[in-house]
Tab-separated table of C-alpha atoms in Angstrom:
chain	number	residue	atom	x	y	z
A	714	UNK	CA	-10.307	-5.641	-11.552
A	715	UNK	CA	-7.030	-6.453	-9.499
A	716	UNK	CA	-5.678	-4.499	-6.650
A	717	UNK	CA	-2.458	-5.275	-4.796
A	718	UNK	CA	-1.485	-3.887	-1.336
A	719	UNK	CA	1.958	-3.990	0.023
A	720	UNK	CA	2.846	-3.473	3.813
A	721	UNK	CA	5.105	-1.727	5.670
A	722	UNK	CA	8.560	-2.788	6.570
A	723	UNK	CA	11.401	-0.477	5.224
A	724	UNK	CA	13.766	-2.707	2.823
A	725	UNK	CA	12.691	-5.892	4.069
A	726	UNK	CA	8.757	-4.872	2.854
A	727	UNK	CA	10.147	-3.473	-0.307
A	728	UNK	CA	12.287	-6.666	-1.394
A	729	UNK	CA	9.611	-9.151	-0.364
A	730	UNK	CA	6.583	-6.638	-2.329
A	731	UNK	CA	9.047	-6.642	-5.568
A	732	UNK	CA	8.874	-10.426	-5.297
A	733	UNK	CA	5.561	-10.701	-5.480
A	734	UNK	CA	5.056	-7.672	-8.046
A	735	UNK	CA	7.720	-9.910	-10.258
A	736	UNK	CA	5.266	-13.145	-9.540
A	737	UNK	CA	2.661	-11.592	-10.751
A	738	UNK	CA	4.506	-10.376	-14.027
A	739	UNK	CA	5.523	-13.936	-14.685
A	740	UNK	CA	1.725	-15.137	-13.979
A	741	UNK	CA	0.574	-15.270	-18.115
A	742	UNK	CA	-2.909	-15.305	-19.459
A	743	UNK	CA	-5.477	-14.854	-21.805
A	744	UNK	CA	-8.322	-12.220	-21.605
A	745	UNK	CA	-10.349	-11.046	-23.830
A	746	UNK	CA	-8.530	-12.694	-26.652
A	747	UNK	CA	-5.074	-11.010	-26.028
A	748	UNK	CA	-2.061	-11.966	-23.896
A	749	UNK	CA	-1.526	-10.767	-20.876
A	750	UNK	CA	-0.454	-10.752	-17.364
A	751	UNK	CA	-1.370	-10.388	-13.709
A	752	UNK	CA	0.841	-7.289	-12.984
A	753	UNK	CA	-0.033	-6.076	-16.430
A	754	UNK	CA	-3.945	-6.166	-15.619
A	755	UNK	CA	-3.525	-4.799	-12.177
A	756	UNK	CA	-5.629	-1.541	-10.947
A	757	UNK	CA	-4.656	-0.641	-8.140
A	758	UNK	CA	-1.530	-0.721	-6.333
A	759	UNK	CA	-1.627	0.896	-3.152
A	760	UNK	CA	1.846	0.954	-0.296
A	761	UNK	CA	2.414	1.681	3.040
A	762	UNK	CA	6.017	2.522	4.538
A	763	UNK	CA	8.015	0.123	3.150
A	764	UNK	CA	5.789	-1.452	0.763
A	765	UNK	CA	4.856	2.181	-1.080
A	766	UNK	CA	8.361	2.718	-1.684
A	767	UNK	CA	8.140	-0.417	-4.362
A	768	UNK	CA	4.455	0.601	-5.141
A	769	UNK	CA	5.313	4.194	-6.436
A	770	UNK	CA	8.406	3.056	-8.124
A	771	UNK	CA	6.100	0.780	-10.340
A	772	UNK	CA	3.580	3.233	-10.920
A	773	UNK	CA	6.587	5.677	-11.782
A	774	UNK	CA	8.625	3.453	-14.281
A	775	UNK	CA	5.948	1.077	-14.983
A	776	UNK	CA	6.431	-2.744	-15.952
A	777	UNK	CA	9.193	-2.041	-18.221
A	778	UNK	CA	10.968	-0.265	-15.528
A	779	UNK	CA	10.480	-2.019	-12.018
A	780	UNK	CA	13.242	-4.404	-12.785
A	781	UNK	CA	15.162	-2.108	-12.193
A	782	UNK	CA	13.807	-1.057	-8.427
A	783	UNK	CA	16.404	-4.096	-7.778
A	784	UNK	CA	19.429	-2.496	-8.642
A	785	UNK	CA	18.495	1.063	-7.685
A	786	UNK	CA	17.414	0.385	-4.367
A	787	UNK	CA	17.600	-2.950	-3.019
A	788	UNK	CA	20.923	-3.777	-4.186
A	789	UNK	CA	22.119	-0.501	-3.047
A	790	UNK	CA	23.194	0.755	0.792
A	791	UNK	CA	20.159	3.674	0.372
A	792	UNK	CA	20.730	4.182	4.347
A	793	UNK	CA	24.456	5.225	4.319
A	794	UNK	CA	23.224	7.707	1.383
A	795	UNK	CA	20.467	9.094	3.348
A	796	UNK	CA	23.073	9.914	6.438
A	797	UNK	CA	25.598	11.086	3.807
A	798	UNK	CA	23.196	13.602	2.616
A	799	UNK	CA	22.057	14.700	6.056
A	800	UNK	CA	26.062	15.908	6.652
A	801	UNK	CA	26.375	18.005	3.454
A	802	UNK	CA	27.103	21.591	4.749
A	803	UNK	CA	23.819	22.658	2.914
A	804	UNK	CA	21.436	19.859	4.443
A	805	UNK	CA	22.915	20.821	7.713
A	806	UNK	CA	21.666	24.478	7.890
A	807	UNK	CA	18.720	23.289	6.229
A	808	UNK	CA	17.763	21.454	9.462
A	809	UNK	CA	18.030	24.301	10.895
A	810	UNK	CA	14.906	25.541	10.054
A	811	UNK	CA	11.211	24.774	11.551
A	812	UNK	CA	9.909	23.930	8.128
A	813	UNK	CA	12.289	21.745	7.021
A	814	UNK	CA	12.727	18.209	9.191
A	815	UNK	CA	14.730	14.735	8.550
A	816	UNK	CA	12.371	13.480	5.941
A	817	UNK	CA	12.471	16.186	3.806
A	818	UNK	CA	16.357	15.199	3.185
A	819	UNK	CA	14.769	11.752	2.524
A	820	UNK	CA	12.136	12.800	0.134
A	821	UNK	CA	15.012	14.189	-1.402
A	822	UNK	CA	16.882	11.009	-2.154
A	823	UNK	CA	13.212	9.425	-3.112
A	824	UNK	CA	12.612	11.828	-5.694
A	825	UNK	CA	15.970	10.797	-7.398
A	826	UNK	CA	14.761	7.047	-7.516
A	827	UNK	CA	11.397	8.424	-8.582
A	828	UNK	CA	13.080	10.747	-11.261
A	829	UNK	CA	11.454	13.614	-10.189
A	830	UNK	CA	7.770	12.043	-10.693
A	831	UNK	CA	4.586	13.457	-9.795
A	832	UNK	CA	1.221	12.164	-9.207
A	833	UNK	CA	0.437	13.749	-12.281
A	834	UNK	CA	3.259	12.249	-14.401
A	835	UNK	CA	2.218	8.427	-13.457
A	836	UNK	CA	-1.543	9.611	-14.307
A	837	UNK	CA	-0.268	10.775	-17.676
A	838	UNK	CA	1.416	7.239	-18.127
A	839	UNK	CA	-0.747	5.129	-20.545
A	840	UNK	CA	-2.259	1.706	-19.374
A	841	UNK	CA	-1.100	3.274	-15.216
A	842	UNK	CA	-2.389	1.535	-12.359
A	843	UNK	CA	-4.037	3.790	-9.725
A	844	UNK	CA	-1.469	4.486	-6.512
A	845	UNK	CA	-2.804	4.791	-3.253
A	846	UNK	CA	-0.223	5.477	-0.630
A	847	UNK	CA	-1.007	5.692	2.852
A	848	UNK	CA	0.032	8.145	5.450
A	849	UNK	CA	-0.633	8.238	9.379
A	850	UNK	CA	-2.714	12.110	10.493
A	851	UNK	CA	-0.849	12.325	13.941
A	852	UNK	CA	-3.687	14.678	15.346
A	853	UNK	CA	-6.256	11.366	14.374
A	854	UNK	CA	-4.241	8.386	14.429
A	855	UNK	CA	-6.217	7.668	11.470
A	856	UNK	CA	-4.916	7.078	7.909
A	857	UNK	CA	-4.880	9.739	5.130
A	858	UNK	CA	-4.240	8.522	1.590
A	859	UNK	CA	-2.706	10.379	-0.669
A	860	UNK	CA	-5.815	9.669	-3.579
A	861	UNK	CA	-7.625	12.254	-5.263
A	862	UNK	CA	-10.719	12.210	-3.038
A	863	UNK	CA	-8.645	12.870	-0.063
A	864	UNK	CA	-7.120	15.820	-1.930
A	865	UNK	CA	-10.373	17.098	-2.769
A	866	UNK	CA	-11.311	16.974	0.719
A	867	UNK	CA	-8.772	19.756	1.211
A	868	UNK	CA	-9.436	21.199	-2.084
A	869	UNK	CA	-5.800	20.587	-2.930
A	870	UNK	CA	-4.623	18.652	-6.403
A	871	UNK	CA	-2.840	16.139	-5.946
A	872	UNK	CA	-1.262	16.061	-9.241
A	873	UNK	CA	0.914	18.519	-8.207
A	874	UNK	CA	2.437	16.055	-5.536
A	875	UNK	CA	5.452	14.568	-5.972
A	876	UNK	CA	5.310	10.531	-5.175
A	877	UNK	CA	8.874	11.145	-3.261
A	878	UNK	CA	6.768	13.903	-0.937
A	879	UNK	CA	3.897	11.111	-0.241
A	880	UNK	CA	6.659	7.968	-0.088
A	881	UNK	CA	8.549	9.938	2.367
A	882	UNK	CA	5.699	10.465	4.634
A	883	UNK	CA	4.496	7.125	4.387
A	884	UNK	CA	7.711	6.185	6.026
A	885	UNK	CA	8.415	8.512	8.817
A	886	UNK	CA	8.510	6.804	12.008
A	887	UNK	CA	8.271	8.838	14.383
A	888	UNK	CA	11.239	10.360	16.296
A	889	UNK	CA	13.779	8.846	14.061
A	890	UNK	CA	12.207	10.625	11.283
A	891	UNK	CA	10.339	14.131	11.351
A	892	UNK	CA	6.312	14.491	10.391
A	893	UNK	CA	5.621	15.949	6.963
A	894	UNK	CA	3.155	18.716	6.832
A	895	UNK	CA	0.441	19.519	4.295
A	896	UNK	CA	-1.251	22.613	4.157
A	897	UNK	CA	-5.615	22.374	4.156
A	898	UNK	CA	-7.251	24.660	1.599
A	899	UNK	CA	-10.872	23.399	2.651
A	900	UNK	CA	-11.884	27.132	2.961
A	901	UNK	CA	-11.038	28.045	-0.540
A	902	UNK	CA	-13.011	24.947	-2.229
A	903	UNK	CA	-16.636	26.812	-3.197
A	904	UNK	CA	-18.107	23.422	-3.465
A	905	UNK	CA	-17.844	20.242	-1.524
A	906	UNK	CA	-15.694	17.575	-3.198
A	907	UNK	CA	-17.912	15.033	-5.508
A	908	UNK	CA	-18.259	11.826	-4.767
A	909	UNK	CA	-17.363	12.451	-1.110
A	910	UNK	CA	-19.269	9.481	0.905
A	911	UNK	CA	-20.405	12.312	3.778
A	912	UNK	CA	-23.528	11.743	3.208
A	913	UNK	CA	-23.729	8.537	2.284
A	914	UNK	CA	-22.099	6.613	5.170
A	915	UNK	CA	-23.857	4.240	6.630
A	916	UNK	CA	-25.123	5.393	9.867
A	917	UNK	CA	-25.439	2.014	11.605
A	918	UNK	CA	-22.353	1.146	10.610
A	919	UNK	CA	-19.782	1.977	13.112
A	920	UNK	CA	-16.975	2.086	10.623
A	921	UNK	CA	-18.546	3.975	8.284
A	922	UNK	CA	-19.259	6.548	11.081
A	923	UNK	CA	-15.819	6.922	12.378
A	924	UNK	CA	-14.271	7.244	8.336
A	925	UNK	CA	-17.305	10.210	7.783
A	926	UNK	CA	-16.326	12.007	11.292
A	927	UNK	CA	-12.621	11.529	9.887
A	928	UNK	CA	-13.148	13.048	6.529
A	929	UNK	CA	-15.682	15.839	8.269
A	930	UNK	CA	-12.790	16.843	9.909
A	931	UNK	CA	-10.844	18.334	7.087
A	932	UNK	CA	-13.827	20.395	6.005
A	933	UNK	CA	-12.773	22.659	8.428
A	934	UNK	CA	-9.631	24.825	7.527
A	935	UNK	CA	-9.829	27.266	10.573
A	936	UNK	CA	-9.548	24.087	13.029
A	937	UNK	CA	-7.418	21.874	11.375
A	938	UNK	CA	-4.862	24.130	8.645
A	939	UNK	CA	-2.487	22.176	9.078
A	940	UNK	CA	-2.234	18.042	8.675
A	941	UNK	CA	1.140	16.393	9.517
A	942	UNK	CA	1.716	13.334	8.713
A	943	UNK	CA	4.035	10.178	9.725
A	944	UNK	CA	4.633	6.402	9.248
A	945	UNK	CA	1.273	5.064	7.281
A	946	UNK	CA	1.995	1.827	9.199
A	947	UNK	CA	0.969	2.695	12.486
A	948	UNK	CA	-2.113	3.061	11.140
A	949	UNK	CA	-2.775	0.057	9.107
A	950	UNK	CA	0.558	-1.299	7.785
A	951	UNK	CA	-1.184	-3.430	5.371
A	952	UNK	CA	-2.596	-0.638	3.878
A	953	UNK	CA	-5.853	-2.449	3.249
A	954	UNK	CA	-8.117	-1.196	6.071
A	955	UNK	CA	-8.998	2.748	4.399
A	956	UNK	CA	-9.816	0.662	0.823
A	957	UNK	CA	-12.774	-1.392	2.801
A	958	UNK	CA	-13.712	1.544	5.230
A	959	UNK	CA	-14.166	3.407	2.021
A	960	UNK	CA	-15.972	0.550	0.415
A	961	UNK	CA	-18.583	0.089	3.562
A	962	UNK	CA	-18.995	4.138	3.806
A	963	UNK	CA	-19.681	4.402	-0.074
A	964	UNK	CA	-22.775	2.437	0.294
A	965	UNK	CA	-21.222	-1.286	-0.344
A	966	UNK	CA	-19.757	-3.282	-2.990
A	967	UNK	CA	-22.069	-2.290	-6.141
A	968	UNK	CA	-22.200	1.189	-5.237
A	969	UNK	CA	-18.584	1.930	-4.385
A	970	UNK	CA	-17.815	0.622	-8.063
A	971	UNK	CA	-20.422	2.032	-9.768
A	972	UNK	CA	-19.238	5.616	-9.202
A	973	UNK	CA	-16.085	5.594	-10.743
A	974	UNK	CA	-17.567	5.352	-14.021
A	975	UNK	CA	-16.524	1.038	-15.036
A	976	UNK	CA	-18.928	0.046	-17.535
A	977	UNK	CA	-21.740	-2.063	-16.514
A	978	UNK	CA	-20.796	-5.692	-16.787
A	979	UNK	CA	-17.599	-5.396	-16.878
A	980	UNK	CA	-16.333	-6.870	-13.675
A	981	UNK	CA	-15.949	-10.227	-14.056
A	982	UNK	CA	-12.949	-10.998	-11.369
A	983	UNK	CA	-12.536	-9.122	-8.596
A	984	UNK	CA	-9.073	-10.320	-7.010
A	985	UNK	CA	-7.254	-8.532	-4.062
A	986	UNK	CA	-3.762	-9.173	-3.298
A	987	UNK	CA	-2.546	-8.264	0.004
A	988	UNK	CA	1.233	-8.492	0.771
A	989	UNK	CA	2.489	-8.763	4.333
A	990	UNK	CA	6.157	-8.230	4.865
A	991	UNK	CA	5.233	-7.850	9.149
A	992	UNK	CA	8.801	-9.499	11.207
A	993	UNK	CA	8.731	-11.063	14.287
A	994	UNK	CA	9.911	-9.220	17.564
A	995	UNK	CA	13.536	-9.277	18.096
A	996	UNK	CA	12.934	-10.574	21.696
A	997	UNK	CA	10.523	-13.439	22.828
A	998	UNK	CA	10.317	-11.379	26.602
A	999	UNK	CA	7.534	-15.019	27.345
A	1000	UNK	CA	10.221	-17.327	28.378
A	1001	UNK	CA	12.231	-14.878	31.063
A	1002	UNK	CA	10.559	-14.337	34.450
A	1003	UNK	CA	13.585	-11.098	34.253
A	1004	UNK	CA	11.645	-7.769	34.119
A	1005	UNK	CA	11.573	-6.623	30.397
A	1006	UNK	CA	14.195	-4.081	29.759
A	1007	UNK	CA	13.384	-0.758	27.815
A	1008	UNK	CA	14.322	-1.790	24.503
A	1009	UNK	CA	12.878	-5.306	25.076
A	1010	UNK	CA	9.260	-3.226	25.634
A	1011	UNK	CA	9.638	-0.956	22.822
A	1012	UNK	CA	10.828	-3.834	20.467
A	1013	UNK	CA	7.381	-5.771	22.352
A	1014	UNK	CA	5.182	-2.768	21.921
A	1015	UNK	CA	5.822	-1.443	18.636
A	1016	UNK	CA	5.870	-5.214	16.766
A	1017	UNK	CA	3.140	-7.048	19.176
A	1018	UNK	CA	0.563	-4.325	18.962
A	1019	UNK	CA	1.084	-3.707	15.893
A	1020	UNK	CA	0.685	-7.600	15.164
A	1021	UNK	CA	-2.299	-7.245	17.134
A	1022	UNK	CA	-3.842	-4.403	14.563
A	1023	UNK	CA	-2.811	-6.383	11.272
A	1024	UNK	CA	-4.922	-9.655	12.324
A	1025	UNK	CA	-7.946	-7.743	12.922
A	1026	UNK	CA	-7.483	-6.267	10.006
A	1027	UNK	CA	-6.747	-9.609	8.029
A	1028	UNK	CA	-10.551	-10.915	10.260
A	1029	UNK	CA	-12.297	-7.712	9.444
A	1030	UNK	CA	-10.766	-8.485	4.948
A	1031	UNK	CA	-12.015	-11.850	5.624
A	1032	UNK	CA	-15.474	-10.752	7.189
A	1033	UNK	CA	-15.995	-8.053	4.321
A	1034	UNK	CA	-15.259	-10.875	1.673
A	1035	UNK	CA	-17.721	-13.094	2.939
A	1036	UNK	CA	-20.128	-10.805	2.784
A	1037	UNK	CA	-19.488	-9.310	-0.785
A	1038	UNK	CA	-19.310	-13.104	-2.135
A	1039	UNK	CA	-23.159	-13.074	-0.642
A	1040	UNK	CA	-24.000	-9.958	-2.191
A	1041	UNK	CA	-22.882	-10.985	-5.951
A	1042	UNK	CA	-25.100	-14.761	-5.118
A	1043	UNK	CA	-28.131	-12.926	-3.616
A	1044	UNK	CA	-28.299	-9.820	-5.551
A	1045	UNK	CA	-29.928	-9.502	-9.116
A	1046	UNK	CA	-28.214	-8.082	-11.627
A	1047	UNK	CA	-29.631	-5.093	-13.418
A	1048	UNK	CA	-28.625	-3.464	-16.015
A	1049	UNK	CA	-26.451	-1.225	-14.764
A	1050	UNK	CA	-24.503	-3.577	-12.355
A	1051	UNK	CA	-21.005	-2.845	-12.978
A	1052	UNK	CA	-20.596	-6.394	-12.220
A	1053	UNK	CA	-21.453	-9.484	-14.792
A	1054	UNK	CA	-23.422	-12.355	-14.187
A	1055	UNK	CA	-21.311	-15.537	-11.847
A	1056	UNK	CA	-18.849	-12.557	-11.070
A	1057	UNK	CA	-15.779	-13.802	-8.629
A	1058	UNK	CA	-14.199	-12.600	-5.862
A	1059	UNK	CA	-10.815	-13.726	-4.987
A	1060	UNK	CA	-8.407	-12.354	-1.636
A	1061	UNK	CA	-4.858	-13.562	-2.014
A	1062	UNK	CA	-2.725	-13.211	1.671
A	1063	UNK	CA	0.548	-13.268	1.185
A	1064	UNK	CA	2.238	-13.294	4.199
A	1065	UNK	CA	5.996	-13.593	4.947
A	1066	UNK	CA	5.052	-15.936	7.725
A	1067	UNK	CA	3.755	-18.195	5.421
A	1068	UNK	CA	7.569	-18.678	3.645
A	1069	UNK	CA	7.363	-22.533	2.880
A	1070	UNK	CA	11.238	-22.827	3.387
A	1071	UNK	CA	11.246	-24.014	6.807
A	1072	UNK	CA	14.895	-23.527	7.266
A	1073	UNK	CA	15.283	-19.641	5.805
A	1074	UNK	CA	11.325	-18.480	7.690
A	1075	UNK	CA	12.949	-17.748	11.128
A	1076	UNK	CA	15.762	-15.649	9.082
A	1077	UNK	CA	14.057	-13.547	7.240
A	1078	UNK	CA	11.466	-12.859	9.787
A	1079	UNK	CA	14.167	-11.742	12.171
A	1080	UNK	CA	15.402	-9.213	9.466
A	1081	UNK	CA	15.160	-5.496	10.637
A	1082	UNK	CA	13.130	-2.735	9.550
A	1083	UNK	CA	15.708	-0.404	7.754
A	1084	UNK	CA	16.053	1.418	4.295
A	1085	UNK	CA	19.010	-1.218	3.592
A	1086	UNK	CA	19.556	-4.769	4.428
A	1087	UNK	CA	22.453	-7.320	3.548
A	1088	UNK	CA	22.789	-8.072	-0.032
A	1089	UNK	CA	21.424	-11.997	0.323
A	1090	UNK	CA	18.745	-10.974	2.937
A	1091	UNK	CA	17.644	-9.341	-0.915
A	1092	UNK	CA	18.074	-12.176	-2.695
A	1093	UNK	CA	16.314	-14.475	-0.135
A	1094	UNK	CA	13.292	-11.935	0.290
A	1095	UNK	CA	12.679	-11.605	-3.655
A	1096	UNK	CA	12.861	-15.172	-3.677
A	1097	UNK	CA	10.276	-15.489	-0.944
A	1098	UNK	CA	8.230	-13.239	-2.272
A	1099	UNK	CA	7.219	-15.357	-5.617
A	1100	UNK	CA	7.394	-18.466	-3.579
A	1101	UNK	CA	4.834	-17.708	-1.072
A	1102	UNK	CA	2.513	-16.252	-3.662
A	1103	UNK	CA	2.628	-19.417	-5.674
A	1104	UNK	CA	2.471	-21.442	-2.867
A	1105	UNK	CA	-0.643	-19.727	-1.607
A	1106	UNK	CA	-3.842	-21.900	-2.375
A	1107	UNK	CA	-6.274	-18.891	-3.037
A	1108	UNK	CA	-3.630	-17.701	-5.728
A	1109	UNK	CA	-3.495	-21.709	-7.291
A	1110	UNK	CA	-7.574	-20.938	-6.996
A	1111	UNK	CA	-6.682	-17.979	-9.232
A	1112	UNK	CA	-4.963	-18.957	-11.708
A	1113	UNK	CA	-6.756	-22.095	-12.403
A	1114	UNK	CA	-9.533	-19.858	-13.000
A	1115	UNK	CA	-7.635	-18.246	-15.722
A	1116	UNK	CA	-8.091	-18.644	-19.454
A	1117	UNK	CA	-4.648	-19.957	-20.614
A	1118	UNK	CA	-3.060	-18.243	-22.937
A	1119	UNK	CA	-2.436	-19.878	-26.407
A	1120	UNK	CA	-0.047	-18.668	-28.589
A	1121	UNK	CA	-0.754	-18.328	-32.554
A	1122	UNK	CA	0.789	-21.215	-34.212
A	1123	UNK	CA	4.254	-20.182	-34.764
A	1124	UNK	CA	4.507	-17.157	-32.570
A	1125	UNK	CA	6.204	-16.533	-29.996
A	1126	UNK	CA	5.839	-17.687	-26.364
């Protein structure tokens, strides 16, 4: 069982999450009996901002297609397009409207780089990892996913959803970009959604209390018909935090697995990837004793709290972890554990902090959040990308783990 999360952080995010993704393709092994490979035996794949631009163009085009996310957005200017768009005579009275804002014009350009996909489509796809791309509720603050349990919370299939709709609200910061709206049809469901964790959450738990009160919340069409939604990445940019609340409010680690059906036994690595393309503020305001001007506060505000938010949520990953490596040692195995016996956990961070090229780390973490960047800002990003993943010690941990993969005498490589 793999899952990869990739953060928020426009182009930079996406460039520096293809990296990895690419890494990850080139990371060969053998289970059970057959060749294969890390991207290849991923689950899960979930984005925020940035990083779910990359996310639902794999999911989309798959591993024979995301080499081509290169060419047909990094490598091109995808910001001078969107403002292009926005001045067509058409797009202009289309602004004109209350139901129709800024990001609408960029789902618009998403859903050409995501040929038109669907939810749907990429659950059609054969061997498709499961998307999970994260939204911010502006009433809450909170994130919404777009996953099929959120959808059933509003009785609304997300199938129907097109991944440039969810991308697109994923990455609208606010004022610069308008909120997307999605309509609640709570009221119409006759039954309450299955597998919902309302009654399960764990009432000591404060977590797990805040994510039932959250999801309670959509039950109720007449109060709330409306949710609008805007950059996933003031919520939780690394797009991690919903995946554990989830986990905690579904009972724990056993129990969160076990109802989704995975055949008892079968979890023998459980390995989380969690890609961090956060920058560093443009301004260092701690060496002036000058008052701060405006944009040196908003620069300070929006990066340094949200700095703030992604440690505790890297502490609170590393305090779950510790806790489900106790529950696999302590626990006995039953029959139906969905887990086998000496089952592993493994957390990879990969953070662009961490870039072991001392010279180019102050660069790119100085590079600006925007739907294009320079051509070798690309080049250096993609590059960092792999590098910090196989630089990372928990991923060397990982992959020593591994079966090797032997080829057939003759075959091959």
């Amino acid at each position: 069982m793999v899952a990869v999360t990739l953060s928020g952080g426009g182009a930079r995010a996406a460039a520096f999450g293809f990296g990895v993704l690419t890494e990850m393709q080139n990371t060969v092994f053998e289970w059970n009996g057959r060749r294969t490979t890390l991207l290849d035996a991923t689950d899960v794949v979930s984005g925020v901002s940035g990083g779910s631009i990359v996310a639902a163009y794999y999911a989309a085009h798959g591993i024979e297609g995301l080499p081509r996310f290169e060419h047909e957005f990094l490598r091109q200017n995808f910001q001078n397009s969107l403002i292009t768009q926005a001045l067509r005579p058409g797009n202009l009275v289309d602004l004109t409207s209350p139901w129709l804002g800024r990001t609408h014009l960029l789902a618009r350009r998403l859903d050409e780089l995501y040929a038109g996909k669907t939810f749907g489509d990429v659950e059609r796809r054969p061997r498709h990892p499961q998307l999970f791309i994260t939204a911010t509720d502006m009433s809450l603050g909170t994130g919404f996913e777009f996953t099929w349990d959120q959808f059933a919370l509003i009785c609304s299939d997300l199938r129907t959803v097109p991944l440039s709709f969810a991308v697109a609200a994923s990455s609208a910061v606010p004022l610069l970009l308008s909120p997307m709206t999605l309509k609640n049809h709570a009221d119409q469901c006759a039954t309450r959604p299955a597998g919902s964790h309302l009654a399960r959450a764990n009432a000591g738990d404060y977590r797990s209390r805040l994510y039932r009160v959250n999801e309670q919340s959509y039950l109720d069409a007449r109060r709330k018909p409306y949710i609008h939604l805007v950059d996933g990445g003031l919520s939780d940019n690394l797009g991690v935090q919903r995946l554990l609340d989830r986990a905690l409010a579904g009972g724990g680690l056993r129990e969160s697995f076990s109802e989704v059906g995975i055949p008892p036994g079968s979890i023998r690595k459980l390995v989380l990837i969690t890609v961090n393309a956060e920058r560093d503020p443009s301004f260092n305001i701690d060496t002036s004793d000058k008052v701060p001007d405006m944009l040196q506060v908003v620069d300070s505000l929006l990066f340094g709290t949200g700095s703030r938010a992604t440690r505790e949520t890297q502490e609170y990953l590393r305090d779950i972890t510790e806790q489900w490596r106790k529950t696999l040692a302590v626990s006995p195995h039953s029959g139906g554990d969905v887990f086998a016996p000496n089952a592993e956990i493994h957390v990879v961070s990969v953070n662009l902090r961490d870039s072991p090229d001392d010279v180019a780390r102050p660069r790119l973490l100085q590079i600006p959040t925007a739907f294009s960047i320079e051509q070798h800002e690309v080049t250096d990003l993609i590059e960092a990308g792999g590098s910090v993943l196989r630089h990372s010690p928990e991923f060397r941990a990982l992959v020593k783990s591994l079966p090797v993969y032997q080829a057939p005498q003759g075959a091959p490589q």
